[in-house]
mmCIF file of C-alpha atoms and ligand atoms in Angstrom:
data_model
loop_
_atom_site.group_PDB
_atom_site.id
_atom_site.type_symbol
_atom_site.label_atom_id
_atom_site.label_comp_id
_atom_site.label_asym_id
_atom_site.label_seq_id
_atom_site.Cartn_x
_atom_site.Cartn_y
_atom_site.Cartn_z
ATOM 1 C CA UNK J 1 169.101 151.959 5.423
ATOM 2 C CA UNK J 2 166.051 152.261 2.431
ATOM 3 C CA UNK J 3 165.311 149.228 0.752
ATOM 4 C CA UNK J 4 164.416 150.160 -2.609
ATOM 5 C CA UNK J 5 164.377 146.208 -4.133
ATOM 6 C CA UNK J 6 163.512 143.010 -2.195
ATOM 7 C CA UNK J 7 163.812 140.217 -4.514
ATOM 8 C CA UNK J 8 162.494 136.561 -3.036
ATOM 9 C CA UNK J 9 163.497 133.709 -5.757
ATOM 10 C CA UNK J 10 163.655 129.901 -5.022
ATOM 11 C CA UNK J 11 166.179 128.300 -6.290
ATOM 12 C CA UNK J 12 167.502 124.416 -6.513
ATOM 13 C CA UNK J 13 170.620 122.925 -4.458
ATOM 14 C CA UNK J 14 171.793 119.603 -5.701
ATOM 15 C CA UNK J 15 174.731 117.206 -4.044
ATOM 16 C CA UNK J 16 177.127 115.885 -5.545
ATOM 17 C CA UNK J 17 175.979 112.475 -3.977
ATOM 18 C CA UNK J 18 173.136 111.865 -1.754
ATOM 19 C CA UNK J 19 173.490 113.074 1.972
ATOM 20 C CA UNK J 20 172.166 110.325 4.650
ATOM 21 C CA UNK J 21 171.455 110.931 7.981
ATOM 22 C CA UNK J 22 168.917 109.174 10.360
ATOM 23 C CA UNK J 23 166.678 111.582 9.577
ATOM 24 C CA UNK J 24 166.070 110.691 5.300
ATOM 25 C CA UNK J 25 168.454 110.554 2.494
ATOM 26 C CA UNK J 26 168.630 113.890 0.557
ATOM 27 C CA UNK J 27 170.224 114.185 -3.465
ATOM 28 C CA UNK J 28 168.659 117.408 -3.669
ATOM 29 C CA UNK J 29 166.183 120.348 -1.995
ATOM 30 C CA UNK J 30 164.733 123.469 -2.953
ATOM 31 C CA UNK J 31 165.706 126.970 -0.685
ATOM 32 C CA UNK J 32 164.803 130.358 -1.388
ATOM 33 C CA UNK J 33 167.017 133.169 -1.971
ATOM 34 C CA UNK J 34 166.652 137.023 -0.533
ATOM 35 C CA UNK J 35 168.017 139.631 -2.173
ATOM 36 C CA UNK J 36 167.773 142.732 -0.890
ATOM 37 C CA UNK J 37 168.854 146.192 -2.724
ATOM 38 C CA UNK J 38 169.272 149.721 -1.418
ATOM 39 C CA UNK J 39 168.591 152.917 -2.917
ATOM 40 C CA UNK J 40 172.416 153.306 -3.559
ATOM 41 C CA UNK J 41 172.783 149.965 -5.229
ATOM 42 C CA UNK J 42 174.265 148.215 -2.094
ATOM 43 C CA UNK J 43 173.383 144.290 -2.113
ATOM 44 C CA UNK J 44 172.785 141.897 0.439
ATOM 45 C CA UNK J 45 171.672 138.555 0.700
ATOM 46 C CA UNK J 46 170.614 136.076 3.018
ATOM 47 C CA UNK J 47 169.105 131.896 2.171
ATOM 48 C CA UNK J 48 166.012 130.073 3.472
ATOM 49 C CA UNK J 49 166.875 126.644 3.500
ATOM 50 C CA UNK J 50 164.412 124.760 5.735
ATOM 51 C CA UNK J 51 165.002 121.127 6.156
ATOM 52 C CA UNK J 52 163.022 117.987 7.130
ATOM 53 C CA UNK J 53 164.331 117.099 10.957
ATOM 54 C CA UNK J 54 166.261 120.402 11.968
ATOM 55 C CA UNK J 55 163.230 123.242 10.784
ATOM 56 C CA UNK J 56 159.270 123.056 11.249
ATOM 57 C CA UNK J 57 158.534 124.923 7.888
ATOM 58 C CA UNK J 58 159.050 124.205 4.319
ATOM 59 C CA UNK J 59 160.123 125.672 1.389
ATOM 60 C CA UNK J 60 156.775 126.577 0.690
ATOM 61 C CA UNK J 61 155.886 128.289 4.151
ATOM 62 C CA UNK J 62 159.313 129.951 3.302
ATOM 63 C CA UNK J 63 159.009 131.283 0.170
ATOM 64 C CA UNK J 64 155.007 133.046 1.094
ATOM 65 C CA UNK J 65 156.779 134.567 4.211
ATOM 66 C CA UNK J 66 159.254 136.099 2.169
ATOM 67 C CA UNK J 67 157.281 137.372 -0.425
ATOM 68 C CA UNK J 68 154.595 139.022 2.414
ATOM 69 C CA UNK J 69 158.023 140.352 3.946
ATOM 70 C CA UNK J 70 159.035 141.639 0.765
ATOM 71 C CA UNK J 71 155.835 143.451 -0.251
ATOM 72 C CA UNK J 72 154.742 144.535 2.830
ATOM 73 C CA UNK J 73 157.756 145.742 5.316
ATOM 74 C CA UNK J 74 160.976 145.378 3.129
ATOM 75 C CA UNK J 75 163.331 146.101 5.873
ATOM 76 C CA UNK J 76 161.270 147.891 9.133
ATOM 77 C CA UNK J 77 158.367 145.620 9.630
ATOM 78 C CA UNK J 78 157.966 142.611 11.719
ATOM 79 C CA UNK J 79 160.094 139.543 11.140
ATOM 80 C CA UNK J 80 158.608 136.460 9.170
ATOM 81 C CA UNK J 81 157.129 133.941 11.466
ATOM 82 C CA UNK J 82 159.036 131.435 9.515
ATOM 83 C CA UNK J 83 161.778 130.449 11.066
ATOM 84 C CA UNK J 84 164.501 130.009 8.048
ATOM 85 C CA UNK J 85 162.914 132.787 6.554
ATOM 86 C CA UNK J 86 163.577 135.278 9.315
ATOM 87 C CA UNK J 87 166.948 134.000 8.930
ATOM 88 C CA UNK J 88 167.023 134.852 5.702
ATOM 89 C CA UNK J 89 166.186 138.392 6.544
ATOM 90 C CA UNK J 90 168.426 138.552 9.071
ATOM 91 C CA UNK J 91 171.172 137.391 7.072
ATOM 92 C CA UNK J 92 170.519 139.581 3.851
ATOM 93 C CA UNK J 93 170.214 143.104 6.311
ATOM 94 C CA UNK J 94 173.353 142.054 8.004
ATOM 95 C CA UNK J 95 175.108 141.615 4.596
ATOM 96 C CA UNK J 96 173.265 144.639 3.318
ATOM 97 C CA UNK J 97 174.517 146.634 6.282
ATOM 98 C CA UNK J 98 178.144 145.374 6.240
ATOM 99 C CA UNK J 99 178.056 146.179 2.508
ATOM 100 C CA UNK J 100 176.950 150.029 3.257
ATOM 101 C CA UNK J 101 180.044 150.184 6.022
ATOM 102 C CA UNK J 102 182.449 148.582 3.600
ATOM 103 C CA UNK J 103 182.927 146.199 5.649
ATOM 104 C CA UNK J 104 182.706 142.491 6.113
ATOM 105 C CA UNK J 105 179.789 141.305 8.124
ATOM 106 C CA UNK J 106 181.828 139.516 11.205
ATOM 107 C CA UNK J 107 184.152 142.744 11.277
ATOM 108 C CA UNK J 108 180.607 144.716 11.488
ATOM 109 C CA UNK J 109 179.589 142.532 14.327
ATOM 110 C CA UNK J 110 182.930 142.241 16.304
ATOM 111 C CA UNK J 111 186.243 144.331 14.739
ATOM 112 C CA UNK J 112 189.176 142.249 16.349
ATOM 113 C CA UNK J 113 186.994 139.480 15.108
ATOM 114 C CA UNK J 114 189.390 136.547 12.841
ATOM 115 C CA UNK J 115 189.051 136.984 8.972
ATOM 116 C CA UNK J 116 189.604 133.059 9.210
ATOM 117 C CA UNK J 117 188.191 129.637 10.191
ATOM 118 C CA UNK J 118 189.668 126.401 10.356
ATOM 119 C CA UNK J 119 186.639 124.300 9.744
ATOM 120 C CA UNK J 120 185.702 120.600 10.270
ATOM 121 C CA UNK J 121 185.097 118.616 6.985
ATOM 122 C CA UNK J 122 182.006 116.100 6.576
ATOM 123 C CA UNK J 123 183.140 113.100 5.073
ATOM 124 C CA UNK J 124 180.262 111.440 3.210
ATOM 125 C CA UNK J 125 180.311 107.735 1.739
ATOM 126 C CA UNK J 126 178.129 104.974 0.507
ATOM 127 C CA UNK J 127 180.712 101.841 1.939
ATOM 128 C CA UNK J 128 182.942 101.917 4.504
ATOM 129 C CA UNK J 129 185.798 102.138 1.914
ATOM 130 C CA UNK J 130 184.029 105.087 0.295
ATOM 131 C CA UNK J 131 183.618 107.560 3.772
ATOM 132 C CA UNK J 132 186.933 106.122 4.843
ATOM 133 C CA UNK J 133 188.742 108.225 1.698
ATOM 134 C CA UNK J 134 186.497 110.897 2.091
ATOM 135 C CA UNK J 135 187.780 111.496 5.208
ATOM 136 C CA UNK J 136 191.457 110.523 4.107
ATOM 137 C CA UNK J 137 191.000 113.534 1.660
ATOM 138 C CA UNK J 138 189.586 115.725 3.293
ATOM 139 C CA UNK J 139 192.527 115.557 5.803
ATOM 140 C CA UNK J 140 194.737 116.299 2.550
ATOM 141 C CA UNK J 141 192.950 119.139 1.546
ATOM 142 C CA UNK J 142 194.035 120.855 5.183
ATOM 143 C CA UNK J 143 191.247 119.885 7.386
ATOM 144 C CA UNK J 144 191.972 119.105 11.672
ATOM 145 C CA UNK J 145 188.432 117.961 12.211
ATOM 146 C CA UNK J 146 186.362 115.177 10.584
ATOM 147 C CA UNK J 147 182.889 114.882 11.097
ATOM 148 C CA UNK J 148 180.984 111.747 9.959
ATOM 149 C CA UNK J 149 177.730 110.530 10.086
ATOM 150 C CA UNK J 150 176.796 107.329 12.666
ATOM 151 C CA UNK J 151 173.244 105.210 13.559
ATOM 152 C CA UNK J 152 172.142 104.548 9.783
ATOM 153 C CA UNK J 153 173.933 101.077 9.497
ATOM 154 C CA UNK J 154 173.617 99.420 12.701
ATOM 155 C CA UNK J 155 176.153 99.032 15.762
ATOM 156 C CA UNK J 156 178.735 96.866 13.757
ATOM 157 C CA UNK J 157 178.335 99.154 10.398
ATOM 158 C CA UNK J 158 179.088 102.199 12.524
ATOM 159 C CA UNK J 159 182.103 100.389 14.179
ATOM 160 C CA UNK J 160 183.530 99.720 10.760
ATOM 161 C CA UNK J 161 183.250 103.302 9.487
ATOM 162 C CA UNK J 162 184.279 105.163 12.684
ATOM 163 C CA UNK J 163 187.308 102.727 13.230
ATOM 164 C CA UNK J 164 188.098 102.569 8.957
ATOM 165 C CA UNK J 165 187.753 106.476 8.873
ATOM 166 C CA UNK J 166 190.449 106.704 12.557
ATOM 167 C CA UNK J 167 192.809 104.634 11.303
ATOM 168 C CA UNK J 168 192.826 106.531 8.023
ATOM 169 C CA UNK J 169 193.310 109.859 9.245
ATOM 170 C CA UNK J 170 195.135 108.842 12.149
ATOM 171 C CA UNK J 171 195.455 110.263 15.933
ATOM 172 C CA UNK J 172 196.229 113.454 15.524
ATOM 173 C CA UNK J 173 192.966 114.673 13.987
ATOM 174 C CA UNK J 174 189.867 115.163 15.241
ATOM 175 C CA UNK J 175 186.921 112.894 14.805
ATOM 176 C CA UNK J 176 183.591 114.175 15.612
ATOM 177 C CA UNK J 177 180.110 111.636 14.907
ATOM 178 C CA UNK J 178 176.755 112.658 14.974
ATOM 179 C CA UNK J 179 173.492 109.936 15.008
ATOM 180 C CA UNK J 180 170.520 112.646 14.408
ATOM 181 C CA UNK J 181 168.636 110.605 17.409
ATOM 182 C CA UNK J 182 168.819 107.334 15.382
ATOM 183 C CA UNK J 183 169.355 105.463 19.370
ATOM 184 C CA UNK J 184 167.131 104.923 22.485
ATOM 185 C CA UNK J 185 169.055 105.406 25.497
ATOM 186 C CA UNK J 186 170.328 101.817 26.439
ATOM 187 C CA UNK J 187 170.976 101.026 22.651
ATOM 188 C CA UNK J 188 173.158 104.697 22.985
ATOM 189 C CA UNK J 189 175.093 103.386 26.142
ATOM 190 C CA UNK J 190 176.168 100.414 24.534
ATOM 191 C CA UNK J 191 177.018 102.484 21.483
ATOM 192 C CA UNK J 192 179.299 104.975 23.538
ATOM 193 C CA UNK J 193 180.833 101.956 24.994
ATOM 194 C CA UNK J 194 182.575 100.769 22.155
ATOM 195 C CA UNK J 195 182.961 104.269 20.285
ATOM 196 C CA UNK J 196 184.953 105.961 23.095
ATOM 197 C CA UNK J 197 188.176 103.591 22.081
ATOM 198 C CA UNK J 198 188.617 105.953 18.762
ATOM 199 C CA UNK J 199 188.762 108.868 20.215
ATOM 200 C CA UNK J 200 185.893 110.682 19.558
ATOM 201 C CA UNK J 201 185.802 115.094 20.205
ATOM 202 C CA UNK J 202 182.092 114.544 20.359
ATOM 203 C CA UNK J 203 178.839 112.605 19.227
ATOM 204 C CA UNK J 204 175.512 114.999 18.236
ATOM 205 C CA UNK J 205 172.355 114.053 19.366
ATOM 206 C CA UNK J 206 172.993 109.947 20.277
ATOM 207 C CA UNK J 207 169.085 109.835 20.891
ATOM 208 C CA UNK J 208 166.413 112.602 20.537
ATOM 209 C CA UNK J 209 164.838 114.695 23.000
ATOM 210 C CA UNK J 210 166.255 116.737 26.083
ATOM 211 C CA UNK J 211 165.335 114.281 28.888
ATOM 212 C CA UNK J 212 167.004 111.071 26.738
ATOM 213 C CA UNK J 213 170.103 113.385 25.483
ATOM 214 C CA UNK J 214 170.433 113.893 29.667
ATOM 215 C CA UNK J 215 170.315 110.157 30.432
ATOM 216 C CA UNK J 216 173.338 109.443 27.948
ATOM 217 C CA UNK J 217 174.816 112.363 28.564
ATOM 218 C CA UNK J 218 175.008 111.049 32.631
ATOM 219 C CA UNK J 219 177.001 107.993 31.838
ATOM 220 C CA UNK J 220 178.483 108.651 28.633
ATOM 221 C CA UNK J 221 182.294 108.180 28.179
ATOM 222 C CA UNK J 222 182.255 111.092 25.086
ATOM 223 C CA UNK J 223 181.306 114.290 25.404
ATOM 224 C CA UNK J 224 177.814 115.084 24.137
ATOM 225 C CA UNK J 225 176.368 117.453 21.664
ATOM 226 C CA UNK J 226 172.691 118.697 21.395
ATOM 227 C CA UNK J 227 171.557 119.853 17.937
ATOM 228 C CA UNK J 228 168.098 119.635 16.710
ATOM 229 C CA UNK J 229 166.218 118.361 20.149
ATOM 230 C CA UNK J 230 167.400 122.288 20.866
ATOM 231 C CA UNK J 231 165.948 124.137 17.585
ATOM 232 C CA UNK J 232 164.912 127.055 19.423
ATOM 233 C CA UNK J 233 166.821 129.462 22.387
ATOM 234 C CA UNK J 234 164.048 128.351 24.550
ATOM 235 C CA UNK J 235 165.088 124.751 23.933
ATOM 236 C CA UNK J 236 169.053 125.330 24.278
ATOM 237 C CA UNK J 237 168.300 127.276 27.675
ATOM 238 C CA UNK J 238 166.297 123.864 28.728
ATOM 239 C CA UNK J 239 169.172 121.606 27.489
ATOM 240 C CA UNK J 240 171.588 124.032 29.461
ATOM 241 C CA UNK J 241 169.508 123.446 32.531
ATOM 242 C CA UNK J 242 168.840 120.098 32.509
ATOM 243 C CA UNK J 243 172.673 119.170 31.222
ATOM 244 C CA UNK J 244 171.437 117.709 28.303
ATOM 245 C CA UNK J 245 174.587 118.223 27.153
ATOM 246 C CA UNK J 246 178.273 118.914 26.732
ATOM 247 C CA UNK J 247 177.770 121.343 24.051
ATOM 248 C CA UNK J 248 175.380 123.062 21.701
ATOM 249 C CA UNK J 249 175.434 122.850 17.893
ATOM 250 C CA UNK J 250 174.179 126.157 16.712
ATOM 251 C CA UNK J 251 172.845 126.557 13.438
ATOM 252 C CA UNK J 252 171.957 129.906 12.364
ATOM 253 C CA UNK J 253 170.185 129.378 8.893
ATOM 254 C CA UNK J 254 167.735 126.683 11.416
ATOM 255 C CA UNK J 255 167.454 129.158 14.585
ATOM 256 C CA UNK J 256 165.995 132.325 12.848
ATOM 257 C CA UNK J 257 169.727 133.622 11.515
ATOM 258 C CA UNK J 258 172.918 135.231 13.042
ATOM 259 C CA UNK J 259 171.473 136.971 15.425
ATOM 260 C CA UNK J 260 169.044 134.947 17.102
ATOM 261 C CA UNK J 261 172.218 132.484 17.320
ATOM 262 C CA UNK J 262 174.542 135.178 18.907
ATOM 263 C CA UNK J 263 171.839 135.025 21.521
ATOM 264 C CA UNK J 264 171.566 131.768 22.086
ATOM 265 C CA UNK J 265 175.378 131.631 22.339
ATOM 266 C CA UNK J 266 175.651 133.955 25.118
ATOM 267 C CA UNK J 267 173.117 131.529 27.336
ATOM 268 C CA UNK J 268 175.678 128.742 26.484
ATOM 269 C CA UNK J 269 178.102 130.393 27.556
ATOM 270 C CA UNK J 270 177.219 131.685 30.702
ATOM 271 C CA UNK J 271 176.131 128.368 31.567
ATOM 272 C CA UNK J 272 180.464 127.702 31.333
ATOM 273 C CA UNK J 273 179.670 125.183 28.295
ATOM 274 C CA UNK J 274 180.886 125.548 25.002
ATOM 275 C CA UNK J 275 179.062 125.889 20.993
ATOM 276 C CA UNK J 276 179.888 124.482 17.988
ATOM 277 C CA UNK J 277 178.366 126.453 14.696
ATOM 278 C CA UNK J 278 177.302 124.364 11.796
ATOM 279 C CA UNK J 279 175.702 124.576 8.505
ATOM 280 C CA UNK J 280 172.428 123.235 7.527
ATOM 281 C CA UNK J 281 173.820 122.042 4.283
ATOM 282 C CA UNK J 282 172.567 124.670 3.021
ATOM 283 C CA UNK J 283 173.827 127.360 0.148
ATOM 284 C CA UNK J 284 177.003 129.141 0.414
ATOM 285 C CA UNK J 285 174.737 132.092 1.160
ATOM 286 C CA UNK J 286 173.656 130.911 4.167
ATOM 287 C CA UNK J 287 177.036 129.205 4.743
ATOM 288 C CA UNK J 288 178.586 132.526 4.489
ATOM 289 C CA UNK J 289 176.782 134.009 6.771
ATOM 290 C CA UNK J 290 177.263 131.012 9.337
ATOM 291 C CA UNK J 291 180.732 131.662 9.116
ATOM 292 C CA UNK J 292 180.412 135.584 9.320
ATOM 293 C CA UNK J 293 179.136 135.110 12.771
ATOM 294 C CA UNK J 294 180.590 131.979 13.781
ATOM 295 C CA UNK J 295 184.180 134.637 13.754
ATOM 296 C CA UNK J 296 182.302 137.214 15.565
ATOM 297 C CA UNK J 297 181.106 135.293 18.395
ATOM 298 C CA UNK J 298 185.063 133.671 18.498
ATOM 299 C CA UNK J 299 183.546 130.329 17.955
ATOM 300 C CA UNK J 300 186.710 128.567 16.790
ATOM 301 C CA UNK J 301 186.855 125.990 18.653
ATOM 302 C CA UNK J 302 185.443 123.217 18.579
ATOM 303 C CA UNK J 303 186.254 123.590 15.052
ATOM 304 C CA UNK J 304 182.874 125.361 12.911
ATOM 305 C CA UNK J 305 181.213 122.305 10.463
ATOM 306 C CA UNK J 306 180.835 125.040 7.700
ATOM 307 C CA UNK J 307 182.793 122.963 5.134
ATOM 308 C CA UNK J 308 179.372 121.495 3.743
ATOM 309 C CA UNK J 309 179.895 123.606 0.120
ATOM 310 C CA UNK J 310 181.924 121.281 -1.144
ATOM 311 C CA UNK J 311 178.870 118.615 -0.946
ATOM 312 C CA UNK J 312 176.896 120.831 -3.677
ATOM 313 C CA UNK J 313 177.445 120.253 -7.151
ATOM 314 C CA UNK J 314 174.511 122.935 -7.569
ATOM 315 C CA UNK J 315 174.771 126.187 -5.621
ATOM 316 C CA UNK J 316 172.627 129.247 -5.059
ATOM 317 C CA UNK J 317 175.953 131.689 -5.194
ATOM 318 C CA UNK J 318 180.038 131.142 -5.626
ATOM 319 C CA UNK J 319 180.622 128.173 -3.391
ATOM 320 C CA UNK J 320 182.390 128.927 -0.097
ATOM 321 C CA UNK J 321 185.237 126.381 -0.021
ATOM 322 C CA UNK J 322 187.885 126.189 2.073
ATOM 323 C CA UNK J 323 191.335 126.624 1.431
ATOM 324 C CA UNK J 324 193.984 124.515 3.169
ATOM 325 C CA UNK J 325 190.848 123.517 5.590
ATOM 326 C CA UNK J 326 190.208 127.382 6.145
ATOM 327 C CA UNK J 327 187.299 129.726 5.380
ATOM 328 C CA UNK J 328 188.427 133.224 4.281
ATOM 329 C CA UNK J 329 185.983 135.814 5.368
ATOM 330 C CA UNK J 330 187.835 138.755 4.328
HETATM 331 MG MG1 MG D 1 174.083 117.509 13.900
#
């Protein structure tokens, strides 16, 4: 492969209505988009989306790593030290190279791999009312798995949404929370307590930090999920160690791209525990590409939190929605 073009381009993503999690409220962010070109006119791309709480750079560390990528190695030299921008590399050459096979990129990566994904839906909400008929629709639109946001609105304020939101969708579908470490440990406890009556798949990161995730995790009537104390495979192999957790939340636009979290996958799984792959509400670039290689590493289930395009009234690319709660990957 002879990269002939390597364009690096920021661009703006906008929600439709501001996204809160313990970690800030965000209405809008700035990523930067690779596009890479070979000599035959073959196009891939691939998003650098960094994001306060879940990557160390910026957009700005992004962006200069791309462009001295771009100018200096387009396609053989060293990866970015960035960490979303060497996912954006990643990303693009696997598109790039799937495009040159005439292929897709999760057929590329594993044939027998599924050209669909049923995906869990986040449903987003100022009041209670509001994030109980997101999730209410989003169950309409085809969606099994709910994922909403907890630890922004104190114990009782969670308690309303989780048990508004279950008895809106019912018992049949899956209800998955995440508190971006908004809890110490005892506060998390006490939280877990009361949660656990609503059924609840799993709860992300109930505190922050391996050691804390491991003291919930000991005593915790839900299963537990780590996702940003782990940002790195080093991390995940220390959360796998010190059962930190149930399972792993891999995000591939946040871990250095698909590959990086194919590796990090494998450690999971020889440990005998289980990942879930996620967007970082990013682009539909970098969503794609999440999706792409959550088929090829079969992670199905758990259901994949890769429904996050329909939060973006302003996209880098063609959002990637769902149909009937399914990603197509073709
Ligand atoms: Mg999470």
């Amino acid at each position: 492969m002879r990269i002939a073009e390597a364009r690096v381009e920021r661009r703006l993503l906008r929600y439709h209505s501001p996204i809160t999690t313990a970690h800030g409220t965000i209405a809008d962010r700035w990523m930067v988009l690779l596009t890479l070109v070979d000599e035959d006119g073959n196009i891939g791309q691939g998003e650098a989306a960094p994001l306060a709480g879940f990557t160390p750079d910026t957009v700005e560390i992004a962006e200069s790593a791309l462009r001295r990528w771009a100018a200096d190695q387009a396609g053989d030299g060293d990866p970015p030290a960035s960490v979303t921008a060497r996912a954006a590399v990643d990303s693009a050459l696997l598109d790039l190279a799937a495009r040159i096979a005439a292929t897709s990129v999760h057929r590329l990566l594993a044939p027998e791999s599924p050209d669909r994904l049923a995906v869990s839906a986040l449903a987003t909400g100022a009041s209670v009312e509001a994030i109980a008929a997101s999730a209410a629709a989003a169950v309409a639109a085809g969606h099994g798995t709910v994922k909403i946001k907890v630890g922004t609105h104190g114990m009782n304020g969670d308690l309303d949404r989780v048990s508004a939101v279950r008895s809106r969708i019912g018992p049949d579908v899956r209800l998955r929370l995440d508190a971006n470490g908004a809890w110490g440990v005892p506060e998390a406890l006490r939280h877990l307590d009361r949660l656990a009556e609503f059924d609840i798949e799993f709860l992300e990161e109930p505190v922050a930090g391996i050691e804390n995730l491991a003291a919930v995790r000991n005593s915790s009537p839900v299963p537990i999920a780590v996702d940003e104390s782990a940002p790195t495979v080093e991390d995940i192999s220390r959360a796998v160690e010190t059962g930190a957790a149930d399972l792993v939340v891999l995000k591939p636009s946040a871990i250095g791209g698909p590959s990086e979290a194919a590796r990090a996958a494998a450690i999971v799984r020889d440990a005998g525990m289980n990942v879930v792959v996620t967007s970082l509400l990013e682009g539909s670039v970098g969503i794609r590409a999440a999706a792409h290689l959550a088929s090829a590493i079969g992670a199905v289930d758990p259901a994949p939190g890769l429904a996050t395009a329909s939060l973006l009234a302003v996209d880098v690319a063609t959002p990637f929605l769902p149909v009937n709660g399914e990603l197509l990957l073709g």
